[in-house]
Coordinates of C-alpha atoms and ligand atoms in Angstrom, one line a residue:
X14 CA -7.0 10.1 -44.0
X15 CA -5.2 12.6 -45.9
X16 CA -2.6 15.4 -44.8
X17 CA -4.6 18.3 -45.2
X18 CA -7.5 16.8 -42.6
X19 CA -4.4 15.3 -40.0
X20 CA -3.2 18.8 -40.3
X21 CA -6.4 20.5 -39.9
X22 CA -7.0 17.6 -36.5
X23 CA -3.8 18.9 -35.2
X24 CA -4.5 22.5 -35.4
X25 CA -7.8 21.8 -33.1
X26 CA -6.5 19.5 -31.1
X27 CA -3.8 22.6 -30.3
X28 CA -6.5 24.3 -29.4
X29 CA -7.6 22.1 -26.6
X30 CA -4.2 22.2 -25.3
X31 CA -3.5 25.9 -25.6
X32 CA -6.9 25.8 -23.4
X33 CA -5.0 23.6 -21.0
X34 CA -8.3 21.2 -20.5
X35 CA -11.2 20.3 -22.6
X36 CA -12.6 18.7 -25.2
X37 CA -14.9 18.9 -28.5
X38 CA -18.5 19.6 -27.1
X39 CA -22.3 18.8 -28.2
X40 CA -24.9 21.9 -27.3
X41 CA -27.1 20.0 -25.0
X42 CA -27.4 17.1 -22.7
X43 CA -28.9 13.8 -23.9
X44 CA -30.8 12.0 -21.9
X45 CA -31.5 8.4 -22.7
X46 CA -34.3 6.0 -21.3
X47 CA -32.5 2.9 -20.2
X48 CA -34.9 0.9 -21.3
X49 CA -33.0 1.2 -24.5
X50 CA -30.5 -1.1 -22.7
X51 CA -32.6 -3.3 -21.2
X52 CA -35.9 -3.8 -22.8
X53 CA -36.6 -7.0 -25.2
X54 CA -39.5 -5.1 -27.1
X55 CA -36.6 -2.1 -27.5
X56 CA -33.9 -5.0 -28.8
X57 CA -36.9 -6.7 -31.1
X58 CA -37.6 -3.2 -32.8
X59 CA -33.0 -3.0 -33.2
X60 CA -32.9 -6.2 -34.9
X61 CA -35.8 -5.4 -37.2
X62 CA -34.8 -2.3 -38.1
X63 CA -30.8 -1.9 -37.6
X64 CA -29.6 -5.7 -38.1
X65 CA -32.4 -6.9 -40.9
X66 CA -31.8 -4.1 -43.6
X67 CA -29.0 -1.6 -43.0
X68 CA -25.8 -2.9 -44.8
X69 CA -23.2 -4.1 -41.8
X70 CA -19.6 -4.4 -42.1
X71 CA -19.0 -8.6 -42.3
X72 CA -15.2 -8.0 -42.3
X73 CA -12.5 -5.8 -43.5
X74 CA -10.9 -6.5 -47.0
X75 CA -7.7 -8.5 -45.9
X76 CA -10.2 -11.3 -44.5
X77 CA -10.5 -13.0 -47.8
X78 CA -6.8 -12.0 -49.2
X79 CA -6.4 -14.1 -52.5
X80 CA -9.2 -14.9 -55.4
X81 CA -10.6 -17.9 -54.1
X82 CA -10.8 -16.8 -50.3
X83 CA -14.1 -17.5 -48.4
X84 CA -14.5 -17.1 -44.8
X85 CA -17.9 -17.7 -42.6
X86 CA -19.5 -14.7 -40.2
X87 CA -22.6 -14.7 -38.8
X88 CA -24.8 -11.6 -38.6
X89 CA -27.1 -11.3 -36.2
X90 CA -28.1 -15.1 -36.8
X91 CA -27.9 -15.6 -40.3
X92 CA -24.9 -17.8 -41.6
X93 CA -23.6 -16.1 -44.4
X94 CA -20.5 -16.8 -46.3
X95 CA -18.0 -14.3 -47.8
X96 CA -16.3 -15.6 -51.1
X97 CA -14.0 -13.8 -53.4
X98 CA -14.1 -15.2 -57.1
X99 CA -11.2 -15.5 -59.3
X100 CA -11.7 -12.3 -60.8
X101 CA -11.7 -10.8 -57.2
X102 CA -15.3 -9.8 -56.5
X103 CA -16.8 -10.3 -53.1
X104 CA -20.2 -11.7 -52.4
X105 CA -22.1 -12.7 -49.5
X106 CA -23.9 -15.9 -50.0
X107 CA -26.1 -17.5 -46.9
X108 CA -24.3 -20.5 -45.7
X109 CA -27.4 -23.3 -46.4
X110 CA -26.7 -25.7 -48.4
X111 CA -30.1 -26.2 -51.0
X112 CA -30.1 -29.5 -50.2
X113 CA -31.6 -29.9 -46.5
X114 CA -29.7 -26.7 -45.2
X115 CA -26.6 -28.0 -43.6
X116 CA -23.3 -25.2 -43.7
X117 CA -21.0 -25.7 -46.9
X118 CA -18.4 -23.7 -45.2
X119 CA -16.5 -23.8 -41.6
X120 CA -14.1 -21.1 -40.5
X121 CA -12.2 -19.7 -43.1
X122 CA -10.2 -21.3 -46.2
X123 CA -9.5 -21.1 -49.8
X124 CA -10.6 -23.1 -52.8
X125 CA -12.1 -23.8 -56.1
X126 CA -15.6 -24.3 -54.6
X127 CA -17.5 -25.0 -51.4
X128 CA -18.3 -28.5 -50.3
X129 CA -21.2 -29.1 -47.7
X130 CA -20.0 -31.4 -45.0
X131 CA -23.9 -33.4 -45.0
X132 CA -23.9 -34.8 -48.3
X133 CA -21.1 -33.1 -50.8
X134 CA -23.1 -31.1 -52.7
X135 CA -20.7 -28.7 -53.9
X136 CA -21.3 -24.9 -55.4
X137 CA -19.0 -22.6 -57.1
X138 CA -17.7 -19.2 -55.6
X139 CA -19.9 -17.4 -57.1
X140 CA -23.2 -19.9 -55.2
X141 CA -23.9 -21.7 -58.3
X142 CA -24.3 -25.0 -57.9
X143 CA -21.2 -26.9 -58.8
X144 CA -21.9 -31.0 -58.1
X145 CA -25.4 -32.1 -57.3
X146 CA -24.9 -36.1 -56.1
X147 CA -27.0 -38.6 -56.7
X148 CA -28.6 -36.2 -58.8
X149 CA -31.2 -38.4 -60.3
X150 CA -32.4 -39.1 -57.0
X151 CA -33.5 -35.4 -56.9
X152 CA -35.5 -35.4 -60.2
X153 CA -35.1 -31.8 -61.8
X154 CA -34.4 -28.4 -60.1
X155 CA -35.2 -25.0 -60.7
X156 CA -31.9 -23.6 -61.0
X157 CA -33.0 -20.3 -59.5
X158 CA -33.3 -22.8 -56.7
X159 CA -30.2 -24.5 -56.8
X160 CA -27.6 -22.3 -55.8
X161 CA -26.7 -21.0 -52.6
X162 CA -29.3 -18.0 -51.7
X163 CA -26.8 -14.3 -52.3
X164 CA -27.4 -11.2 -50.0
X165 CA -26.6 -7.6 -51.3
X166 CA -22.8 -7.6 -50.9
X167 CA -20.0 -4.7 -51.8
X168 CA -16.4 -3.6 -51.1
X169 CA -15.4 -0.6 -50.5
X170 CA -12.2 1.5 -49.1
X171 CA -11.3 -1.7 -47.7
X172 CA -14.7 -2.5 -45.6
X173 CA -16.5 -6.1 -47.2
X174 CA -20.9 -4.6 -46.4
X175 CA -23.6 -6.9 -46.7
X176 CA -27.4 -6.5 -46.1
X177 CA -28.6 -9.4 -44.4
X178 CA -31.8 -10.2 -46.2
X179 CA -31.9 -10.5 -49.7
X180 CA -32.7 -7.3 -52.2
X181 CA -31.7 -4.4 -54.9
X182 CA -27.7 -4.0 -55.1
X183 CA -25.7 -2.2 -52.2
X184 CA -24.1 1.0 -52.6
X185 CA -21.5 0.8 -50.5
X186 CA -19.8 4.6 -51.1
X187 CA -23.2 6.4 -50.4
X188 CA -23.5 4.3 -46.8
X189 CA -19.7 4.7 -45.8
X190 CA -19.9 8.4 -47.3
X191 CA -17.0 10.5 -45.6
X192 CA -15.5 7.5 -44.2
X193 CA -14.5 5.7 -46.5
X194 CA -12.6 9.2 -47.8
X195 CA -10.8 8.5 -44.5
X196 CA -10.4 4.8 -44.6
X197 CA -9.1 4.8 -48.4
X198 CA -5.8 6.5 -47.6
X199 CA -5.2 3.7 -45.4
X200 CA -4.7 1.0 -47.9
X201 CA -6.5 -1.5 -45.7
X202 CA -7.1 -3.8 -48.1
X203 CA -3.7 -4.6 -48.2
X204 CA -3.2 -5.4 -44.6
X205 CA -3.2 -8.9 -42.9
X206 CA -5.5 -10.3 -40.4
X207 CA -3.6 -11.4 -37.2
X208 CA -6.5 -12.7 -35.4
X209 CA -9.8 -12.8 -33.8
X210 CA -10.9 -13.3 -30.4
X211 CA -14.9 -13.8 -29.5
X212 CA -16.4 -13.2 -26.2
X213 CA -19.8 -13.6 -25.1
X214 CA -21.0 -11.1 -21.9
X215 CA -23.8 -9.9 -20.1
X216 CA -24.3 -6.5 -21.4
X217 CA -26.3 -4.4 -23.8
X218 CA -25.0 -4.9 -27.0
X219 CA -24.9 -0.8 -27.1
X220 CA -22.7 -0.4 -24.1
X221 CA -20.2 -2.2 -25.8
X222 CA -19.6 0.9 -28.7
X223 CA -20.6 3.6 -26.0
X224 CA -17.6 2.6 -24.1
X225 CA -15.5 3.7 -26.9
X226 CA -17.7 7.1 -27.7
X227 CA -15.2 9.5 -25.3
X228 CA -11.8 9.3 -23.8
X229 CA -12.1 11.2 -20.6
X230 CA -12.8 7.9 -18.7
X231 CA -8.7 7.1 -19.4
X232 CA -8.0 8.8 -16.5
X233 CA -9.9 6.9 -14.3
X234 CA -11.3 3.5 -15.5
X235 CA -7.8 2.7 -17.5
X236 CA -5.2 5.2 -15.2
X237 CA -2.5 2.1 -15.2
X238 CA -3.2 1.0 -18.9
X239 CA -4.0 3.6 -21.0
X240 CA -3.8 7.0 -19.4
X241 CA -0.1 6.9 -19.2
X242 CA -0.2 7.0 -23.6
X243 CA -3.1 8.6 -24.5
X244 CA -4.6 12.0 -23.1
X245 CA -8.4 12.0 -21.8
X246 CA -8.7 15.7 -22.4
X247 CA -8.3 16.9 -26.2
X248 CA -10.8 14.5 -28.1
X249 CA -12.1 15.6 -31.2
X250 CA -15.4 14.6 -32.7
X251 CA -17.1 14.7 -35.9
X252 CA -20.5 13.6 -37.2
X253 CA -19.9 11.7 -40.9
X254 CA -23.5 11.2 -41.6
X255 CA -25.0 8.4 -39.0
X256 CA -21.4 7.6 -38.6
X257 CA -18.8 9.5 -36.7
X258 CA -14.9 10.0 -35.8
X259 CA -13.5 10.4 -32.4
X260 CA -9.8 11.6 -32.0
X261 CA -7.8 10.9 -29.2
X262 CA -4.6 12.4 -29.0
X263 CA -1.9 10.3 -27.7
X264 CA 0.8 12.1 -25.2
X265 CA 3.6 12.0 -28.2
X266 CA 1.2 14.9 -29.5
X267 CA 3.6 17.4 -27.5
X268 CA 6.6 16.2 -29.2
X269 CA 4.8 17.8 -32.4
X270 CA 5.9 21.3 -30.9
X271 CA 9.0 21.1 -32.8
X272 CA 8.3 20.3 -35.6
X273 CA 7.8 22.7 -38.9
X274 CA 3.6 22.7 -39.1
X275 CA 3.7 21.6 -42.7
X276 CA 5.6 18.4 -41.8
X277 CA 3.3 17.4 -39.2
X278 CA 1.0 14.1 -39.5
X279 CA -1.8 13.4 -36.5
X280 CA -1.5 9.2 -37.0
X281 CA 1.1 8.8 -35.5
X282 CA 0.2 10.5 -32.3
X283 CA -3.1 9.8 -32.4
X284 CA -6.1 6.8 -31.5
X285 CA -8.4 7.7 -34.1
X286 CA -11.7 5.5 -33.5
X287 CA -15.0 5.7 -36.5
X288 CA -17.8 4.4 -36.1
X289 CA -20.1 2.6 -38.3
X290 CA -23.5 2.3 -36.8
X291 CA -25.0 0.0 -36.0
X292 CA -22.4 -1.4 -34.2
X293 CA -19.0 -1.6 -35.5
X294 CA -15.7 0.6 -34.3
X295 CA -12.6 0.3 -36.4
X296 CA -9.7 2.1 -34.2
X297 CA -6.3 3.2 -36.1
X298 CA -3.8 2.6 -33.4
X299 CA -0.3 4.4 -35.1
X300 CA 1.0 0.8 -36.5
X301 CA -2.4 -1.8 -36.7
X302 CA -5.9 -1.3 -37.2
X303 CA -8.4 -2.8 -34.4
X304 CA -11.6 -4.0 -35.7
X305 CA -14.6 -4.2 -32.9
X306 CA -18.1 -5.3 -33.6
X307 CA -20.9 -6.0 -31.3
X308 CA -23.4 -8.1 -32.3
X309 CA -26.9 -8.8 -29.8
X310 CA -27.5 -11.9 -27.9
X311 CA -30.5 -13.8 -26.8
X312 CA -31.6 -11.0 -24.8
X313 CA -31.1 -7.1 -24.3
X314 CA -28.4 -8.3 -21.6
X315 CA -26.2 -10.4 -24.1
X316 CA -23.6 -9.4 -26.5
X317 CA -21.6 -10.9 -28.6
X318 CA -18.5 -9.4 -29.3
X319 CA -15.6 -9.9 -31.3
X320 CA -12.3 -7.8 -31.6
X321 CA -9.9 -8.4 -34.7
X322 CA -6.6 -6.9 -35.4
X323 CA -5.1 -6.2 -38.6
X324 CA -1.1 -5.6 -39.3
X325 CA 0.7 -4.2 -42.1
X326 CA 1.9 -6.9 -43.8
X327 CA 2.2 -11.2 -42.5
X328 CA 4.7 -11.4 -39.5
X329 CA 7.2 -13.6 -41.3
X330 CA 9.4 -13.8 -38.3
X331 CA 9.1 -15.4 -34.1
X332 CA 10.1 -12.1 -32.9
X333 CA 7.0 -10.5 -35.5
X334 CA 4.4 -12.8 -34.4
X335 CA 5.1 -12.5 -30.6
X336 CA 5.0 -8.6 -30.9
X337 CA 2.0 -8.6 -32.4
X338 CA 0.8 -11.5 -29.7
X339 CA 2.0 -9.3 -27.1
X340 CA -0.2 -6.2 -28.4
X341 CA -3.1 -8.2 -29.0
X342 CA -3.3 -9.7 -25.9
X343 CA -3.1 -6.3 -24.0
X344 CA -5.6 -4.9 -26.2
X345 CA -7.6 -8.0 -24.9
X346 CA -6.8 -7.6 -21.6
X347 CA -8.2 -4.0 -21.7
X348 CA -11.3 -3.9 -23.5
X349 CA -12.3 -6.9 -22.0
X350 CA -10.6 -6.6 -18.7
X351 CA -11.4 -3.4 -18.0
X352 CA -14.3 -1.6 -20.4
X353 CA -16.7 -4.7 -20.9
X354 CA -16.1 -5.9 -17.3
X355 CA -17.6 -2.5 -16.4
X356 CA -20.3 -2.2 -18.8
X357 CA -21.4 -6.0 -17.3
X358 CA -21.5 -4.3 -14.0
X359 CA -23.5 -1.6 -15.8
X360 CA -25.6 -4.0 -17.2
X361 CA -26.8 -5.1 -13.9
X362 CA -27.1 -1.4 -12.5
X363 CA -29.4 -0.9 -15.3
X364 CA -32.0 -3.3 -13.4
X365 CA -31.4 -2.1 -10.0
X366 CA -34.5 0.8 -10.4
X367 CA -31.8 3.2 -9.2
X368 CA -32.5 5.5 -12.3
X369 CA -34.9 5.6 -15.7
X370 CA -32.6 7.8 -17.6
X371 CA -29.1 8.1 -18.4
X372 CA -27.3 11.2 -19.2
X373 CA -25.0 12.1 -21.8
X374 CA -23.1 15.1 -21.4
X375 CA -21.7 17.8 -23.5
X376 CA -18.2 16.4 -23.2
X377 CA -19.5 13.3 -24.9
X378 CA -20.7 14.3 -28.5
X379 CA -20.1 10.9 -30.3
X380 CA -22.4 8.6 -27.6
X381 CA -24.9 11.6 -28.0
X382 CA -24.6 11.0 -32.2
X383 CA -24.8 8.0 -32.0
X384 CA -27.9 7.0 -30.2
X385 CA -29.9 9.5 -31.5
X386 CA -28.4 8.1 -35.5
X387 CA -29.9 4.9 -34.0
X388 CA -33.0 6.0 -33.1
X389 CA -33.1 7.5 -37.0
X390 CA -32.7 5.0 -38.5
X391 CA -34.9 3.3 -36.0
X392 CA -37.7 5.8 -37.2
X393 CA -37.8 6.9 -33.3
X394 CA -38.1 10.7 -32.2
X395 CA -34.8 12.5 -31.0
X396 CA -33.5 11.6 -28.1
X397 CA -34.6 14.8 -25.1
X398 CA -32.2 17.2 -24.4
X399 CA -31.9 19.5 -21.6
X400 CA -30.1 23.0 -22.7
X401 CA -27.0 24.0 -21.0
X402 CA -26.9 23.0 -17.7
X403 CA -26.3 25.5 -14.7
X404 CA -23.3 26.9 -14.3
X405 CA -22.4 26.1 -10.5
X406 CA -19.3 25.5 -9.1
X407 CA -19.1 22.0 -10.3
X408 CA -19.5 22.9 -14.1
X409 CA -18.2 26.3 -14.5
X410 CA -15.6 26.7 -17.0
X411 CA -12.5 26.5 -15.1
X412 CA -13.8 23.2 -13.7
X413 CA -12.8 19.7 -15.6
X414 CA -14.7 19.0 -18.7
Ligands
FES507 S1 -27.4 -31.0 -46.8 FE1 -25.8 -30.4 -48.2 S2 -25.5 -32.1 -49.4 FE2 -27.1 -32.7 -48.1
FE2_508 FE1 -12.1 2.3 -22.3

């Protein structure tokens, strides 16, 4: 993100606070079916249209750090291998070995070539097959059949996007659009991967990213954790195509006061959250980058979720490694703690038959963008809306937004 749009941030979030209370607003009210949380013929139609040809982020950049890298993710089912060749191109190749299908990758690693654990077969980086043995025993192969099976794969402001079934070449730049404008700034690819933790819980895949769609629940769901450092009023929110950007400004903001306007910088004092549909949200946190994706599970009241964190540069040091230990395992402790424990309990409201619709209101622009940019791309009609509500005692202006 460069100085000229922190700057331009910072001026509107002064706006919010001159105001005293508030935050960015959308026109309408949404309202949502929740059968869009808890309906298998809903989650059927997602994974044929949102996880089967949209290109997904697989991993950021610093996952496969050296020419040579590979490391395994699944999406949405299908095993697929990232690899970076010696002249540092990335490609996604489906982790089946040709022979009778067994993985020729586990975990991450680095290497000349990739080895299936059945057999040995063995295929170069770039999914050509390397060692066939016992080849005779095999008589002759096609060798548009020999090599590992490649999915559209391209790298881009530091995000590694594949398209999960096979096809014409990705274009990474026109899917990120604006954010990878933002992202680039960053250097990402030049950051390190601390770690990954993987959950599995019973919620809608969804609820997972809506949890991170608006900040004004800081103040009640996360009052010990986060309130005390970030603001729930202020947020800013912007559509980037399908994508969006949610600011939240963190209470350092006010120190900003005294400083000359044209030295000011928002990341510092600031939670900046985009997200990619469908279903990835990469938070800048002033020091790290948090990576969150949410992946469906065996039914619309499974996810899958992981939550990664990147650091500037390899902890070299004890005293490095337990910081950053330390600020994982809070981060842990509240996403998972405290946001996914609620939207289980959400989950299970959802079949209670207490309500068909849930509403999203004007204070929360990025879940309204976001559902109705996954119904687009769904080929689904908007989402309703219903006009500004009345203005009664519980919404008029001076009330909390
Ligand atoms: S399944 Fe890979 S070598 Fe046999
Ligand atoms: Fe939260």
């Amino acid at each position: 993100m460069d100085g000229g749009t922190q700057r331009a941030l910072l001026q509107r979030i002064e706006v919010h606070r001159q105001a005293g209370r508030g935050t960015d607003r959308s026109p309408m009210v949404v309202r949502n079916h929740i059968d869009a949380y808890r309906s298998p013929r809903h989650l059927e139609h997602e994974r044929q249209s949102l996880f089967s040809d949209l290109p997904l982020v697989a991993a950021l950049s610093p996952r496969l750090p050296t020419p040579g890298s590979w490391a395994t993710v699944d999406l949405d089912g299908r095993p697929v291998v990232l690899t970076r060749d010696a002249g540092g191109e990335v490609r996604a190749l489906l982790n089946v070995c040709r022979h009778r299908g067994a993985p020729v990758a586990q975990g991450d690693g680095c290497g000349h070539s990739l080895v299936c654990g059945y057999h040995g077969w063995s295929y170069h980086l770039d999914g050509t097959l390397a060692v066939r043995r016992r080849a005779p025993a095999f008589g002759d192969v096609d060798p548009a059949e020999a090599g590992l099976c490649e999915l559209p794969a391209a790298e881009h402001a530091g995000v590694i996007l594949v398209r999960p079934t096979p096809g014409p070449p990705l274009d990474a730049a026109d899917w990120l659009g604006g954010v990878a404008d933002e992202l680039a700034p960053l250097g990402l690819d030049g950051y390190h991967l601390f770690g990954t933790r993987r959950f599995t819980r019973p919620l809608n895949w969804k609820l997972a990213v809506d949890t991170f769609t608006e900040a004004w629940h800081l103040g009640v769901l996360h009052q010990r954790t986060l309130d005390p450092l970030i603001f729930s009023d202020f947020a800013l929110f912007d559509a980037l195509g399908p994508h969006g950007r949610l600011v939240a400004a963190r209470r350092s903001v006010a120190g900003l006061d005294e400083v000359p306007e044209a030295d000011r910088s928002l990341l510092p004092h600031a939670t900046i959250l985009w997200f990619l549909v469908p279903n990835t949200v990469l938070i800048h946190q002033q020091d790290h980058v948090q990576l969150y994706q949410s992946w469906p599970g065996d039914s619309p009241d499974e996810a899958h979720l992981t939550v990664s964190v990147y650091v500037p540069a390899e902890p070299r040091t004890e005293r490095e490694i337990r910081h950053w230990q330390r600020n994982f395992d809070l981060l842990v402790d509240v996403t998972d703690g405290e946001d996914f424990a609620l939207a289980a309990a959400i989950q299970h409201g959802y079949h209670s038959g207490a309500q068909d619709f849930v509403r999203y209101g004007r204070n929360e622009p990025a879940l309204a963008h976001y559902h109705q940019a996954l119904r687009h791309l769904m080929g689904l009609p908007p989402l309703a809306t219903e006009g500004d509500p009345p203005c009664t005692s519980a919404t008029a202006p001076s009330s909390r937004t």
